[in-house]
Structures are given as structure tokens and as C-alpha cells.
């Protein structure tokens, strides 16, 4: 309940903003009486863009209604009677409002909680007794809010001046009509006798002179008022333009940049609520000033007075129209980007949003948004305003969507949920350029009007670069293209220019962020890891990545020396293996990983026999090997480092890394000196249970022939052993144990490598033997 307690202590504008969150769609009394329950629910666990999550939202709605009803039932006394009726009414109201659209309730409450937390955080920062403790973000927000307050005061001031001008002009027109009446009376004196004319004419002439003198003086005053008002509007528009530049060219561009970096695994870009609130304040202030300028123009037309005011008003009109056009076109943004590696014939989603849609009442005539895929060249032409209306580079199914207004959050957005790229038309590629280096983008465009069709806007926005693939084998190279673009793109670039080369340390940051995101781990790459990667990427022995040359933008397209794969393909395989099978061990620090064979040997030779380490294979994409130090069986007194053949995803789908390490009794200490059971025992598969229904379940267990012990662990039940080749020692015949059939060398290939399929044949043979009833199979042994 902490957030609600702090929210109740807000003051001034913050309190007003908090109160404005509530209404018939969600009464503030519900927030108050169910505050503890509301803050205890996992609202963020529900994906609002996934219709399949609706059942979770429905369950939360039902629970909320039940909580309200329970709270109502426990009210006693006179005041309790009224509260009981009110809470019961709210329960019925919420059920009626959200029963058919429970995801909207989740959207509403998430918006409320997020805004309350922001208001509390801002209030806490601003009330800090030490000004220097306020972080730069809070200072920036404060400056923006102060500018809005100044704009509000300026707009209020010009509104007061405009009313005063209108009042004075209306009085001027009345006096002008009076002068016309006097003139008419003077003209009528010609019909009177001379005596009567002489009697009445002096008074009328005096009165006419007085009125005309007042009119001349007042006309000058009105002209001055108009010029003063125009100057004030100029000042307001200057501040408006400056404020809009800060919000659109700084804050919104930074949000888009964070969104792009999030595509590489960077921190989330953050919500749009603050930006939308700023953009809505801009829209509201711009529209108020625009209406004031139009009223001033109307007053000028009512009473034309010669002077420069007409030109000034035309200039103000042009400026305010430019400002609102820039605001509307810039706030049509992609809230949820389409996937940047896009496979044909595969469903994908995206969300576009107009940040000022609610304030400008665009939803009164909901606009339709269309999505089109275009090439990099077409995107360049589009930004140059060249005619590309009928150009596209493919066909997207389900590419039209109507923008919907969500009243609870005040957002206007279009959710494309079921788009699919049916076909793609590629450009002519030069030289060795690959299809995974060709960039496309999804163009979203719409048209809508504001102010009763007063202004009509054509809006367009481009997605982040998209690489189109047709097969999963192209995925890692496409990911490399996207990684480079996301990491090194600059705001305002020509689509989709990126540096051809960057320094290795710059690429290190991008690789580290990507690795942590893919593996979903807080443990990133160490300096030693990055040195290893630099040496691998450049085939260099340098220990100083700062001094390495610039790195190409295609993440080394040439194959690594002596290999048929590139650096990125190797690194992508490491990430995939770690993500699927090694994540807990990586988090525990049990995997050194980025160590070559010679480094492993140097490290292990100074350690006791049985010390081992885990390193990623140099020769196998997505492979990891175990290196350990032991006696050389062929030369007494000599020690050597052995390397087990690399394990891959295929191996770990059969038996986990921890279990394989447990199987190998000659592995004693994880480098440098940690007992292996201390590190890995929590991941061991529990021992198999005893025979059930006369059957004993077999278990696969791996063996390195040169290092097997004669007495396997009796607690592990009946096991089928799996040989695994080790280098550099030659592989000898495996031992034969008890009831297990002897394993021949047929399980090892010509190079002494382990053959999984043959071993599985043995395993299936043993399993077949063990399926026989225990009494008949082992009767002789038991007796």
C-alpha cells in the first residue's frame, strides 16, 4: 500500500494530475479501499497485445469484483451502510464496463499505477533538501514543467488581452455608430428652418468633434493593443517552438534511440506516458494560441485599421500552423517495432500510436493506418519527398488497421496483430553482397483531420531497418546486420547509413549488451573475454583491444582461419548454446568459456591432477569442451592436459552438462580449486527410483575410456555407459562392467571421436535387455 499512501500526500498540480486519473471508468474509492490488493497483483505479467492473455485479465477482473463485494459486506454502522451500497454499485459498474474487454481494465490500472509512481518519484526528488542530489533527469523534467507553466501564464495573459481588445473594439464600434448617428442628425438639419438649424447645429457639431477625437484616439489605442498582442503571441510561439524542439528533437528522439538499442538487448526504452503528457500539453497550448490568433484576425476583419497588423497576423498564422504540423507528424510513432529479422510467411505484429490523438479528438473519426514494406532506396526517396506512392518491395497481408482510442489511458493506437510478409522483391545486389545485408523498412501511413476538417494531415513513419530472410539458416547473419545497425546508427541519418568501420572497443559494448540479453543473464563479458574475442576476430595475439584496428561493419564476413564459418556465426552459436543449456552455470561463474586450447593448458598445468575448466570450442559452432589435467598413461611421471570432444545442443538434449561432469570421476576440481560437487551438485539429476512393475529404467551415463574407474557408483542404479573421446591421448578399449554388454570401438570414428548414433544403438540394446522381467533375467545372479 506504500504507493497509495505516498500518492495521498501529493500537493498542487501533482495532486490534480493524480485525481484526474480516476473517474467512472475506475472510481478513486476502489483504489482507496482495495489499495493493498491492487498493488499486490502482477499487472505487468499480462501482455496487452496478446489476445490469448484475456483469460488472465478476466480472472483479475473477477477477483477485483469479489474483493469489492467482500469489502462491502464487512461495512457496519450508519456510514458503513452507505459505503456498502456505494461499493456494491462500483462492483456492478466495473463488471458491466470491463466484462467484455478485461484487458482494458489491466491497461487502465497499469496506467494508474505507473503515473502514481512517477508523480510520487518526481515529488520526492523535487522536495529533496539538497538541490545537488537531484539527478539530471529530474532537473530536465523540472525545466520542461517550468516552461509549460510559463507558457500557461503567457497564454492566459494573451487571452486576457484579447478579451480586453474585444471589449474595447466593441465599445469603439458603438461610438462609431454614435458618430454616424450624429452625422445623420447634422444632415437632417438642412430640412429645418434656419432658426432651428442655428439653435441645434452648434451642439451637434461640438458633440461630433468630441466623438471623432475620441474615435481617432481610440483607433490608435486599438492598433497599439493589436500590435502588443501580436508581439506577445510572437513571444509565446518562440517559447512554444523551443519547448517543442526539446520534447520532439531531444526527448522523443532519445526514446527512439533507446528503442533501437533495446533491439540489441539494451535496457527497455521506457513508457510513453510522460512523453504523451508533454505532447498533449503542447497540443493544448498550440491549439489555444491558434484559436486566439484566429480571433484576433476576426477582430481585424470586423474593424480594419490601416497598419502592419495584417501582415503580422498572417505570419503568426503561418508559424502556428507549422508548429502544430510538426507536432502531429512527429508524434505519429511506432510504439512496438516489427521484428527486425523478418521471415517470409511468418506472422508478426506492430503497434503505432499518435501521442496527441486524444487532445485533438482525432478518434471522433478514427483514421486507418496502412503498412507497406519498402526498400532502403525507396525510404531515401520518401524522405526527399519524391513520389513513391505506388512503390513497394513486397506484399504484406493484413496490413490495414483502424486506430482505436482507449479512454482509460487516453491513447490512440493501431495494433497490427496478424501481419505476414507474403513475398519480397529484392534489389539487384552488387558483388558479394548477401541478402542478409539488404535492409528494408515497414512504412506506416495514415491521414486524419483536426478542428472540423480545418487541418488535414498526411502522416508517415518508418520502422527500424528490417532484414528479410526465407530460411532459418540465414538468421544469424541477418542478426549481425541488425546488431550493427542498431548499435551504430545516428539520429537523423539518411536511411540506413551506418559507419563502415568502428573501433573494436565500440563493438565490444554492443556485443556485451547482446550477449547478456540473449543469455538473459546479468553476468556479461569480462575484459579477459573481450580480449579473447578480439584475438579471435582479428587472428591477433594482442592483449590490448584498444590498439586493434577498426572493425568492419559485417562482423568479419571472411571465415575464421582454418574454419568454414565466420566470427559472428561462431559467437552466435556460443550465445545460443549458453541460452539453451548453460545459463545457470554461466551465472554461477562455472564457465570460463572464452579460453583457447593453449591458454587452458597453461592455466591447468599449474594445478593438481583432476582440475578442469569449461571452454567454448574453437572448431565447433555452438560447442563447449572440458579440459583437464591428468597423468600421461603412456609416460610415467608426466602430466598433460586433455580436451574432451565438444558437446553441442544435441548432446545436452540427451544428458545435461552437470550430469556429464558428475559421470566423470576423474574430474575433481573446477578451476582454480573448487570441488566439482560444490559447484554442480545442485544441478544433478536425482537418482532413479527402484524397479516398478517388474521393469528397471535404464540411464545413459558417459565414460571417457582412459579415465573410467572399475567400480561405478552403486547408488546410481542400472546405467548404460556412453564413451566420449578425449584428446590428445589415444583411445583404448573401454572396460567391461558386470551385466553391461562390452562396447567395441565401433562407437569411435577413425579419429577416435565419439559417435552418438552408435552409442544410442547400444543404449537401446541394453534398454531392451532390461525390459525383461527381473526374475527371469537375474534369477541366477540373485540366487
GROMACS .gro file of C-alpha atoms in nm, residues 209-376:
model
  168
  209UNK     CA    1  -1.594   6.674  -3.283
  210UNK     CA    2  -1.570   6.517  -2.940
  211UNK     CA    3  -1.672   6.172  -3.068
  212UNK     CA    4  -1.440   6.192  -3.371
  213UNK     CA    5  -1.150   6.297  -3.150
  214UNK     CA    6  -1.224   6.000  -2.922
  215UNK     CA    7  -1.250   5.767  -3.220
  216UNK     CA    8  -0.916   5.883  -3.359
  217UNK     CA    9  -0.750   5.840  -3.023
  218UNK     CA   10  -0.917   5.503  -2.961
  219UNK     CA   11  -0.827   5.376  -3.310
  220UNK     CA   12  -0.462   5.437  -3.229
  221UNK     CA   13  -0.511   5.264  -2.895
  222UNK     CA   14  -0.674   4.962  -3.061
  223UNK     CA   15  -0.393   4.946  -3.313
  224UNK     CA   16  -0.140   4.951  -3.028
  225UNK     CA   17  -0.336   4.677  -2.845
  226UNK     CA   18  -0.333   4.466  -3.159
  227UNK     CA   19   0.040   4.514  -3.209
  228UNK     CA   20   0.113   4.441  -2.843
  229UNK     CA   21  -0.099   4.126  -2.861
  230UNK     CA   22   0.078   4.013  -3.177
  231UNK     CA   23   0.418   4.069  -3.011
  232UNK     CA   24   0.306   3.865  -2.711
  233UNK     CA   25   0.193   3.589  -2.944
  234UNK     CA   26   0.531   3.600  -3.116
  235UNK     CA   27   0.700   3.554  -2.777
  236UNK     CA   28   0.466   3.267  -2.692
  237UNK     CA   29   0.529   3.096  -3.024
  238UNK     CA   30   0.906   3.131  -2.981
  239UNK     CA   31   0.885   2.959  -2.644
  240UNK     CA   32   0.644   2.701  -2.787
  241UNK     CA   33   0.882   2.619  -3.068
  242UNK     CA   34   1.172   2.592  -2.824
  243UNK     CA   35   0.973   2.366  -2.591
  244UNK     CA   36   0.858   2.153  -2.883
  245UNK     CA   37   1.215   2.118  -3.006
  246UNK     CA   38   1.326   1.995  -2.664
  247UNK     CA   39   1.045   1.739  -2.647
  248UNK     CA   40   1.045   1.617  -3.008
  249UNK     CA   41   1.408   1.660  -3.112
  250UNK     CA   42   1.562   1.565  -2.779
  251UNK     CA   43   1.331   1.357  -2.560
  252UNK     CA   44   1.136   1.174  -2.832
  253UNK     CA   45   1.448   1.112  -3.041
  254UNK     CA   46   1.624   0.978  -2.731
  255UNK     CA   47   1.327   0.747  -2.668
  256UNK     CA   48   1.352   0.620  -3.026
  257UNK     CA   49   1.726   0.567  -2.981
  258UNK     CA   50   1.664   0.371  -2.660
  259UNK     CA   51   1.406   0.169  -2.851
  260UNK     CA   52   1.666   0.087  -3.114
  261UNK     CA   53   1.927  -0.011  -2.856
  262UNK     CA   54   1.665  -0.226  -2.683
  263UNK     CA   55   1.654  -0.420  -3.009
  264UNK     CA   56   2.014  -0.520  -2.932
  265UNK     CA   57   1.924  -0.617  -2.577
  266UNK     CA   58   1.974  -0.279  -2.414
  267UNK     CA   59   1.751  -0.161  -2.128
  268UNK     CA   60   1.382  -0.108  -2.214
  269UNK     CA   61   1.310   0.224  -2.379
  270UNK     CA   62   1.055   0.314  -2.111
  271UNK     CA   63   0.690   0.401  -2.139
  272UNK     CA   64   0.545   0.681  -2.346
  273UNK     CA   65   0.316   0.823  -2.078
  274UNK     CA   66   0.543   1.114  -1.983
  275UNK     CA   67   0.615   1.199  -2.347
  276UNK     CA   68   0.246   1.178  -2.430
  277UNK     CA   69   0.157   1.409  -2.141
  278UNK     CA   70   0.411   1.663  -2.268
  279UNK     CA   71   0.294   1.634  -2.628
  280UNK     CA   72  -0.067   1.674  -2.518
  281UNK     CA   73   0.024   1.988  -2.323
  282UNK     CA   74   0.197   2.118  -2.634
  283UNK     CA   75  -0.108   2.038  -2.848
  284UNK     CA   76  -0.342   2.204  -2.600
  285UNK     CA   77  -0.129   2.518  -2.574
  286UNK     CA   78  -0.072   2.539  -2.950
  287UNK     CA   79  -0.443   2.500  -3.019
  288UNK     CA   80  -0.537   2.767  -2.764
  289UNK     CA   81  -0.292   3.012  -2.921
  290UNK     CA   82  -0.409   2.922  -3.269
  291UNK     CA   83  -0.768   2.998  -3.170
  292UNK     CA   84  -0.656   3.327  -3.015
  293UNK     CA   85  -0.474   3.428  -3.334
  294UNK     CA   86  -0.781   3.341  -3.540
  295UNK     CA   87  -0.999   3.551  -3.309
  296UNK     CA   88  -0.755   3.839  -3.341
  297UNK     CA   89  -0.777   3.802  -3.719
  298UNK     CA   90  -1.157   3.804  -3.695
  299UNK     CA   91  -1.146   4.127  -3.490
  300UNK     CA   92  -0.919   4.286  -3.753
  301UNK     CA   93  -1.164   4.189  -4.026
  302UNK     CA   94  -1.452   4.334  -3.825
  303UNK     CA   95  -1.270   4.664  -3.787
  304UNK     CA   96  -0.995   4.714  -4.045
  305UNK     CA   97  -0.746   4.973  -3.929
  306UNK     CA   98  -0.459   5.053  -4.163
  307UNK     CA   99  -0.122   4.932  -4.037
  308UNK     CA  100   0.119   4.635  -4.021
  309UNK     CA  101  -0.112   4.415  -3.814
  310UNK     CA  102  -0.248   4.223  -4.116
  311UNK     CA  103   0.099   4.108  -4.217
  312UNK     CA  104   0.185   4.019  -3.856
  313UNK     CA  105  -0.127   3.807  -3.817
  314UNK     CA  106  -0.059   3.625  -4.142
  315UNK     CA  107   0.291   3.547  -4.018
  316UNK     CA  108   0.158   3.426  -3.683
  317UNK     CA  109  -0.097   3.205  -3.859
  318UNK     CA  110   0.172   3.052  -4.076
  319UNK     CA  111   0.402   2.992  -3.777
  320UNK     CA  112   0.138   2.831  -3.556
  321UNK     CA  113   0.030   2.603  -3.843
  322UNK     CA  114   0.390   2.493  -3.896
  323UNK     CA  115   0.428   2.421  -3.525
  324UNK     CA  116   0.115   2.208  -3.499
  325UNK     CA  117   0.200   2.027  -3.823
  326UNK     CA  118   0.545   1.939  -3.688
  327UNK     CA  119   0.389   1.820  -3.362
  328UNK     CA  120   0.130   1.596  -3.527
  329UNK     CA  121   0.362   1.444  -3.786
  330UNK     CA  122   0.641   1.382  -3.531
  331UNK     CA  123   0.416   1.218  -3.271
  332UNK     CA  124   0.291   0.951  -3.511
  333UNK     CA  125   0.533   0.686  -3.387
  334UNK     CA  126   0.588   0.311  -3.371
  335UNK     CA  127   0.533   0.203  -3.013
  336UNK     CA  128   0.610  -0.164  -3.080
  337UNK     CA  129   0.852  -0.228  -3.365
  338UNK     CA  130   0.805  -0.516  -3.609
  339UNK     CA  131   1.076  -0.786  -3.580
  340UNK     CA  132   1.397  -0.666  -3.741
  341UNK     CA  133   1.477  -1.012  -3.874
  342UNK     CA  134   1.159  -1.084  -4.065
  343UNK     CA  135   1.093  -1.426  -4.211
  344UNK     CA  136   0.852  -1.453  -4.501
  345UNK     CA  137   0.525  -1.640  -4.450
  346UNK     CA  138   0.553  -1.582  -4.074
  347UNK     CA  139   0.306  -1.387  -3.861
  348UNK     CA  140   0.434  -1.070  -3.696
  349UNK     CA  141   0.294  -0.771  -3.506
  350UNK     CA  142   0.350  -0.398  -3.460
  351UNK     CA  143   0.180  -0.105  -3.286
  352UNK     CA  144   0.166   0.258  -3.398
  353UNK     CA  145   0.047   0.542  -3.178
  354UNK     CA  146  -0.043   0.908  -3.214
  355UNK     CA  147   0.067   1.081  -2.895
  356UNK     CA  148  -0.165   1.382  -2.946
  357UNK     CA  149  -0.466   1.191  -3.080
  358UNK     CA  150  -0.676   1.229  -2.766
  359UNK     CA  151  -0.629   1.605  -2.728
  360UNK     CA  152  -0.703   1.677  -3.093
  361UNK     CA  153  -1.011   1.449  -3.092
  362UNK     CA  154  -0.880   1.254  -3.391
  363UNK     CA  155  -1.068   0.949  -3.264
  364UNK     CA  156  -1.401   1.114  -3.342
  365UNK     CA  157  -1.339   0.995  -3.698
  366UNK     CA  158  -1.099   0.702  -3.640
  367UNK     CA  159  -0.822   0.705  -3.902
  368UNK     CA  160  -0.698   0.393  -4.077
  369UNK     CA  161  -0.328   0.305  -4.089
  370UNK     CA  162  -0.168   0.114  -4.375
  371UNK     CA  163   0.160  -0.080  -4.355
  372UNK     CA  164   0.388  -0.127  -4.659
  373UNK     CA  165   0.736  -0.274  -4.691
  374UNK     CA  166   0.980  -0.058  -4.888
  375UNK     CA  167   1.349  -0.081  -4.970
  376UNK     CA  168   1.632   0.134  -4.841
   0.00000   0.00000   0.00000
